[in-house]
Amino acid sequence: MINKNNRSPKTSTDLIYGRHPVVEALENGRTFEKVLLSTGLRGDFEKRVRFLCKEANVPLQIVPKEKLNSITKKLHQGILAFVSPIPFYELEDILPMVYEKGQSPLIILVDGVTDVRNIGAIARSAEASGAHALVLAKKGSAQINEEAMKTSAGALNMLPVCRVNSLMHAVDFLQMNGIQTIAADLSGEKMIYDLDLTGPLAVVMGDEHKGVNRMLLEKVDHPFKIPMRGETDSFNVSV
């Protein structure tokens, strides 16, 4: 059942609810931003949903029934799914696509950015700079929703977005494939201008409050900082 309640926070194009409609959509390859499942649901149905979400790389969140009730007043049967406005790509598929075009990969990884407008702005900057993909963690990242799409000024329709289980594993994969990985960090020893950025490159950017995760910083090839002349200690991450 498609939600047609205009008073709901989500429109009919955003939300699918009910056990059969959600499972059917997952089985048919519909792209979801995330699936919400009510606490207390057990048995074959819950196992099936977990399996399908894992197969489709869709984040699954277990939430109180009240959370679902606050999103829709319709009979959701303990499950609802947010439809994604964009498809998601596999990171492993990006590099061959780039090399087939005779280009040098430029990949942007975003760690811990939860503001949808920042995600949209990051996508806009990345696409305008010639990046080939934007990589987000499945958990702890902002949702790609209508507001993110609007802020991106169309970039999210042009820039492939990859959703991964672990940014750590994503960095491992990129390094094993000869991609230099660098990360913005206020305490970085090198300035960005001191690095050789001419070859295959992956740039990790973090939330401007928390920055890039320390374990991730230790894994990249080069943490870097951008020289600041004013009193503000950092740019907005999208800048």
mmCIF file of C-alpha atoms in Angstrom, residues 1-191:
data_model
loop_
_atom_site.group_PDB
_atom_site.id
_atom_site.type_symbol
_atom_site.label_atom_id
_atom_site.label_comp_id
_atom_site.label_asym_id
_atom_site.label_seq_id
_atom_site.Cartn_x
_atom_site.Cartn_y
_atom_site.Cartn_z
ATOM 1 C CA MET A 1 0.000 0.000 0.000
ATOM 2 C CA ILE A 2 1.321 3.422 -0.930
ATOM 3 C CA ASN A 3 0.787 6.096 1.687
ATOM 4 C CA LYS A 4 -1.643 8.735 0.397
ATOM 5 C CA ASN A 5 -2.056 10.639 3.601
ATOM 6 C CA ASN A 6 -0.945 14.176 2.734
ATOM 7 C CA ARG A 7 -0.719 15.070 6.404
ATOM 8 C CA SER A 8 2.027 12.517 6.901
ATOM 9 C CA PRO A 9 5.623 13.758 7.028
ATOM 10 C CA LYS A 10 6.236 11.659 3.925
ATOM 11 C CA THR A 11 4.483 11.817 0.561
ATOM 12 C CA SER A 12 3.114 8.899 -1.448
ATOM 13 C CA THR A 13 6.306 8.744 -3.479
ATOM 14 C CA ASP A 14 8.460 8.518 -0.341
ATOM 15 C CA LEU A 15 6.874 5.716 1.645
ATOM 16 C CA ILE A 16 5.704 2.135 1.261
ATOM 17 C CA TYR A 17 4.108 0.382 4.226
ATOM 18 C CA GLY A 18 2.561 -2.971 5.030
ATOM 19 C CA ARG A 19 4.153 -6.400 5.127
ATOM 20 C CA HIS A 20 3.356 -7.636 1.640
ATOM 21 C CA PRO A 21 4.019 -4.337 -0.211
ATOM 22 C CA VAL A 22 7.422 -3.820 1.442
ATOM 23 C CA VAL A 23 8.579 -7.420 0.931
ATOM 24 C CA GLU A 24 7.346 -7.392 -2.658
ATOM 25 C CA ALA A 25 9.178 -4.135 -3.362
ATOM 26 C CA LEU A 26 12.404 -5.504 -1.852
ATOM 27 C CA GLU A 27 12.114 -8.690 -3.898
ATOM 28 C CA ASN A 28 11.562 -6.643 -7.073
ATOM 29 C CA GLY A 29 14.691 -4.570 -6.524
ATOM 30 C CA ARG A 30 13.094 -1.286 -5.470
ATOM 31 C CA THR A 31 15.736 1.079 -4.100
ATOM 32 C CA PHE A 32 15.126 2.059 -0.483
ATOM 33 C CA GLU A 33 16.852 4.577 1.742
ATOM 34 C CA LYS A 34 15.988 2.493 4.805
ATOM 35 C CA VAL A 35 13.428 0.093 6.249
ATOM 36 C CA LEU A 36 11.867 0.487 9.689
ATOM 37 C CA LEU A 37 10.663 -2.632 11.503
ATOM 38 C CA SER A 38 8.688 -2.576 14.726
ATOM 39 C CA THR A 39 10.248 -4.045 17.853
ATOM 40 C CA GLY A 40 8.726 -7.334 18.911
ATOM 41 C CA LEU A 41 8.213 -8.745 15.424
ATOM 42 C CA ARG A 42 9.644 -12.241 15.248
ATOM 43 C CA GLY A 43 9.396 -15.351 13.149
ATOM 44 C CA ASP A 44 9.663 -16.030 9.424
ATOM 45 C CA PHE A 45 8.564 -12.559 8.372
ATOM 46 C CA GLU A 46 11.238 -10.809 10.425
ATOM 47 C CA LYS A 47 13.893 -13.224 9.135
ATOM 48 C CA ARG A 48 12.747 -12.639 5.565
ATOM 49 C CA VAL A 49 12.944 -8.865 5.933
ATOM 50 C CA ARG A 50 16.431 -9.075 7.449
ATOM 51 C CA PHE A 51 17.599 -11.319 4.624
ATOM 52 C CA LEU A 52 16.155 -9.107 1.884
ATOM 53 C CA CYS A 53 17.584 -5.931 3.407
ATOM 54 C CA LYS A 54 21.003 -7.528 3.702
ATOM 55 C CA GLU A 55 20.873 -8.772 0.117
ATOM 56 C CA ALA A 56 19.840 -5.341 -1.153
ATOM 57 C CA ASN A 57 22.271 -3.475 1.146
ATOM 58 C CA VAL A 58 19.368 -1.531 2.656
ATOM 59 C CA PRO A 59 19.735 -0.221 6.226
ATOM 60 C CA LEU A 60 17.252 -1.892 8.584
ATOM 61 C CA GLN A 61 16.298 -0.154 11.806
ATOM 62 C CA ILE A 62 14.347 -1.735 14.664
ATOM 63 C CA VAL A 63 12.155 0.959 16.221
ATOM 64 C CA PRO A 64 9.210 1.192 18.650
ATOM 65 C CA LYS A 65 5.760 0.887 17.120
ATOM 66 C CA GLU A 66 5.091 4.470 18.211
ATOM 67 C CA LYS A 67 7.770 5.641 15.800
ATOM 68 C CA LEU A 68 5.922 4.041 12.901
ATOM 69 C CA ASN A 69 2.628 5.484 14.114
ATOM 70 C CA SER A 70 4.151 8.954 14.119
ATOM 71 C CA ILE A 71 5.147 8.584 10.462
ATOM 72 C CA THR A 72 1.863 7.245 9.107
ATOM 73 C CA LYS A 73 -1.653 6.811 10.477
ATOM 74 C CA LYS A 74 -2.342 4.001 8.012
ATOM 75 C CA LEU A 75 -2.206 0.286 8.836
ATOM 76 C CA HIS A 76 1.546 -0.292 8.523
ATOM 77 C CA GLN A 77 1.576 -3.796 10.081
ATOM 78 C CA GLY A 78 4.840 -3.028 11.857
ATOM 79 C CA ILE A 79 6.924 -2.157 8.818
ATOM 80 C CA LEU A 80 7.500 0.723 6.464
ATOM 81 C CA ALA A 81 10.177 1.653 3.961
ATOM 82 C CA PHE A 82 11.495 4.975 2.704
ATOM 83 C CA VAL A 83 11.913 4.953 -1.046
ATOM 84 C CA SER A 84 15.197 6.425 -2.233
ATOM 85 C CA PRO A 85 15.064 9.127 -4.919
ATOM 86 C CA ILE A 86 18.313 7.772 -6.383
ATOM 87 C CA PRO A 87 19.821 4.366 -7.112
ATOM 88 C CA PHE A 88 22.837 3.229 -5.107
ATOM 89 C CA TYR A 89 25.956 1.828 -6.737
ATOM 90 C CA GLU A 90 28.511 -0.751 -5.634
ATOM 91 C CA LEU A 91 31.923 0.787 -5.004
ATOM 92 C CA GLU A 92 33.530 -2.199 -6.738
ATOM 93 C CA ASP A 93 31.729 -1.228 -9.965
ATOM 94 C CA ILE A 94 32.876 2.393 -9.991
ATOM 95 C CA LEU A 95 36.576 1.927 -10.715
ATOM 96 C CA PRO A 96 36.140 -0.169 -13.908
ATOM 97 C CA MET A 97 33.636 2.406 -15.177
ATOM 98 C CA VAL A 98 36.140 5.218 -14.607
ATOM 99 C CA TYR A 99 39.089 3.405 -16.154
ATOM 100 C CA GLU A 100 37.031 2.424 -19.198
ATOM 101 C CA LYS A 101 36.619 6.158 -19.849
ATOM 102 C CA GLY A 102 40.376 6.616 -19.650
ATOM 103 C CA GLN A 103 40.084 8.790 -16.541
ATOM 104 C CA SER A 104 41.826 8.839 -13.158
ATOM 105 C CA PRO A 105 39.438 8.046 -10.281
ATOM 106 C CA LEU A 106 38.421 10.750 -7.825
ATOM 107 C CA ILE A 107 36.280 9.323 -5.024
ATOM 108 C CA ILE A 108 34.784 11.308 -2.136
ATOM 109 C CA LEU A 109 34.090 9.468 1.139
ATOM 110 C CA VAL A 110 31.952 11.175 3.783
ATOM 111 C CA ASP A 111 32.239 10.144 7.426
ATOM 112 C CA GLY A 112 29.560 11.001 9.989
ATOM 113 C CA VAL A 113 27.793 13.818 8.150
ATOM 114 C CA THR A 114 24.151 13.660 9.255
ATOM 115 C CA ASP A 115 22.807 16.962 7.908
ATOM 116 C CA VAL A 116 20.903 16.305 4.670
ATOM 117 C CA ARG A 117 21.679 19.779 3.347
ATOM 118 C CA ASN A 118 25.385 19.172 3.859
ATOM 119 C CA ILE A 119 25.143 15.905 1.941
ATOM 120 C CA GLY A 120 23.426 17.715 -0.904
ATOM 121 C CA ALA A 121 26.004 20.493 -0.899
ATOM 122 C CA ILE A 122 28.872 17.981 -0.766
ATOM 123 C CA ALA A 123 27.420 16.179 -3.779
ATOM 124 C CA ARG A 124 27.151 19.487 -5.638
ATOM 125 C CA SER A 125 30.789 20.391 -4.919
ATOM 126 C CA ALA A 126 31.990 16.875 -5.722
ATOM 127 C CA GLU A 127 30.153 16.632 -9.038
ATOM 128 C CA ALA A 128 31.286 20.119 -10.060
ATOM 129 C CA SER A 129 34.881 19.128 -9.248
ATOM 130 C CA GLY A 130 34.738 16.050 -11.461
ATOM 131 C CA ALA A 131 34.419 13.403 -8.759
ATOM 132 C CA HIS A 132 33.311 9.987 -9.963
ATOM 133 C CA ALA A 133 31.437 8.806 -6.845
ATOM 134 C CA LEU A 134 30.275 9.782 -3.385
ATOM 135 C CA VAL A 135 30.650 7.072 -0.730
ATOM 136 C CA LEU A 136 28.479 7.054 2.406
ATOM 137 C CA ALA A 137 28.325 4.630 5.319
ATOM 138 C CA LYS A 138 25.088 2.702 5.613
ATOM 139 C CA LYS A 139 24.794 3.757 9.254
ATOM 140 C CA GLY A 140 25.424 7.208 10.667
ATOM 141 C CA SER A 141 24.982 9.155 7.434
ATOM 142 C CA ALA A 142 22.309 11.605 6.403
ATOM 143 C CA GLN A 143 19.376 10.316 4.424
ATOM 144 C CA ILE A 144 19.229 11.071 0.713
ATOM 145 C CA ASN A 145 15.830 12.725 0.674
ATOM 146 C CA GLU A 146 14.019 15.519 -1.134
ATOM 147 C CA GLU A 147 15.875 18.225 0.791
ATOM 148 C CA ALA A 148 19.266 16.692 -0.016
ATOM 149 C CA MET A 149 18.249 16.439 -3.667
ATOM 150 C CA LYS A 150 17.225 20.087 -3.724
ATOM 151 C CA THR A 151 20.428 21.283 -2.035
ATOM 152 C CA SER A 152 22.524 19.306 -4.505
ATOM 153 C CA ALA A 153 21.051 21.337 -7.388
ATOM 154 C CA GLY A 154 20.716 18.181 -9.461
ATOM 155 C CA ALA A 155 24.157 16.771 -8.659
ATOM 156 C CA LEU A 156 22.725 13.717 -6.877
ATOM 157 C CA ASN A 157 21.055 12.752 -10.140
ATOM 158 C CA MET A 158 24.419 12.789 -11.917
ATOM 159 C CA LEU A 159 26.961 11.657 -9.313
ATOM 160 C CA PRO A 160 26.940 7.933 -8.428
ATOM 161 C CA VAL A 161 26.375 7.365 -4.701
ATOM 162 C CA CYS A 162 27.719 4.220 -3.035
ATOM 163 C CA ARG A 163 26.387 3.010 0.297
ATOM 164 C CA VAL A 164 28.845 0.789 2.176
ATOM 165 C CA ASN A 165 28.753 -1.172 5.415
ATOM 166 C CA SER A 166 32.129 0.172 6.521
ATOM 167 C CA LEU A 167 34.213 3.136 5.406
ATOM 168 C CA MET A 168 37.227 1.318 6.855
ATOM 169 C CA HIS A 169 36.673 -1.548 4.429
ATOM 170 C CA ALA A 170 36.030 0.926 1.621
ATOM 171 C CA VAL A 171 39.419 2.554 2.255
ATOM 172 C CA ASP A 172 41.057 -0.890 2.325
ATOM 173 C CA PHE A 173 39.483 -1.698 -1.036
ATOM 174 C CA LEU A 174 40.595 1.575 -2.595
ATOM 175 C CA GLN A 175 44.151 1.233 -1.308
ATOM 176 C CA MET A 176 44.396 -2.334 -2.606
ATOM 177 C CA ASN A 177 43.413 -0.965 -6.012
ATOM 178 C CA GLY A 178 46.154 1.639 -6.054
ATOM 179 C CA ILE A 179 44.065 4.619 -4.959
ATOM 180 C CA GLN A 180 45.823 7.157 -2.742
ATOM 181 C CA THR A 181 43.613 7.938 0.258
ATOM 182 C CA ILE A 182 43.769 11.261 2.081
ATOM 183 C CA ALA A 183 41.639 12.705 4.872
ATOM 184 C CA ALA A 184 40.943 16.217 6.082
ATOM 185 C CA ASP A 185 42.058 16.722 9.681
ATOM 186 C CA LEU A 186 42.731 19.881 11.679
ATOM 187 C CA SER A 187 45.799 18.268 13.241
ATOM 188 C CA GLY A 188 47.201 16.951 9.957
ATOM 189 C CA GLU A 189 50.945 17.442 9.536
ATOM 190 C CA LYS A 190 50.812 18.233 5.818
ATOM 191 C CA MET A 191 48.957 20.975 4.014
#
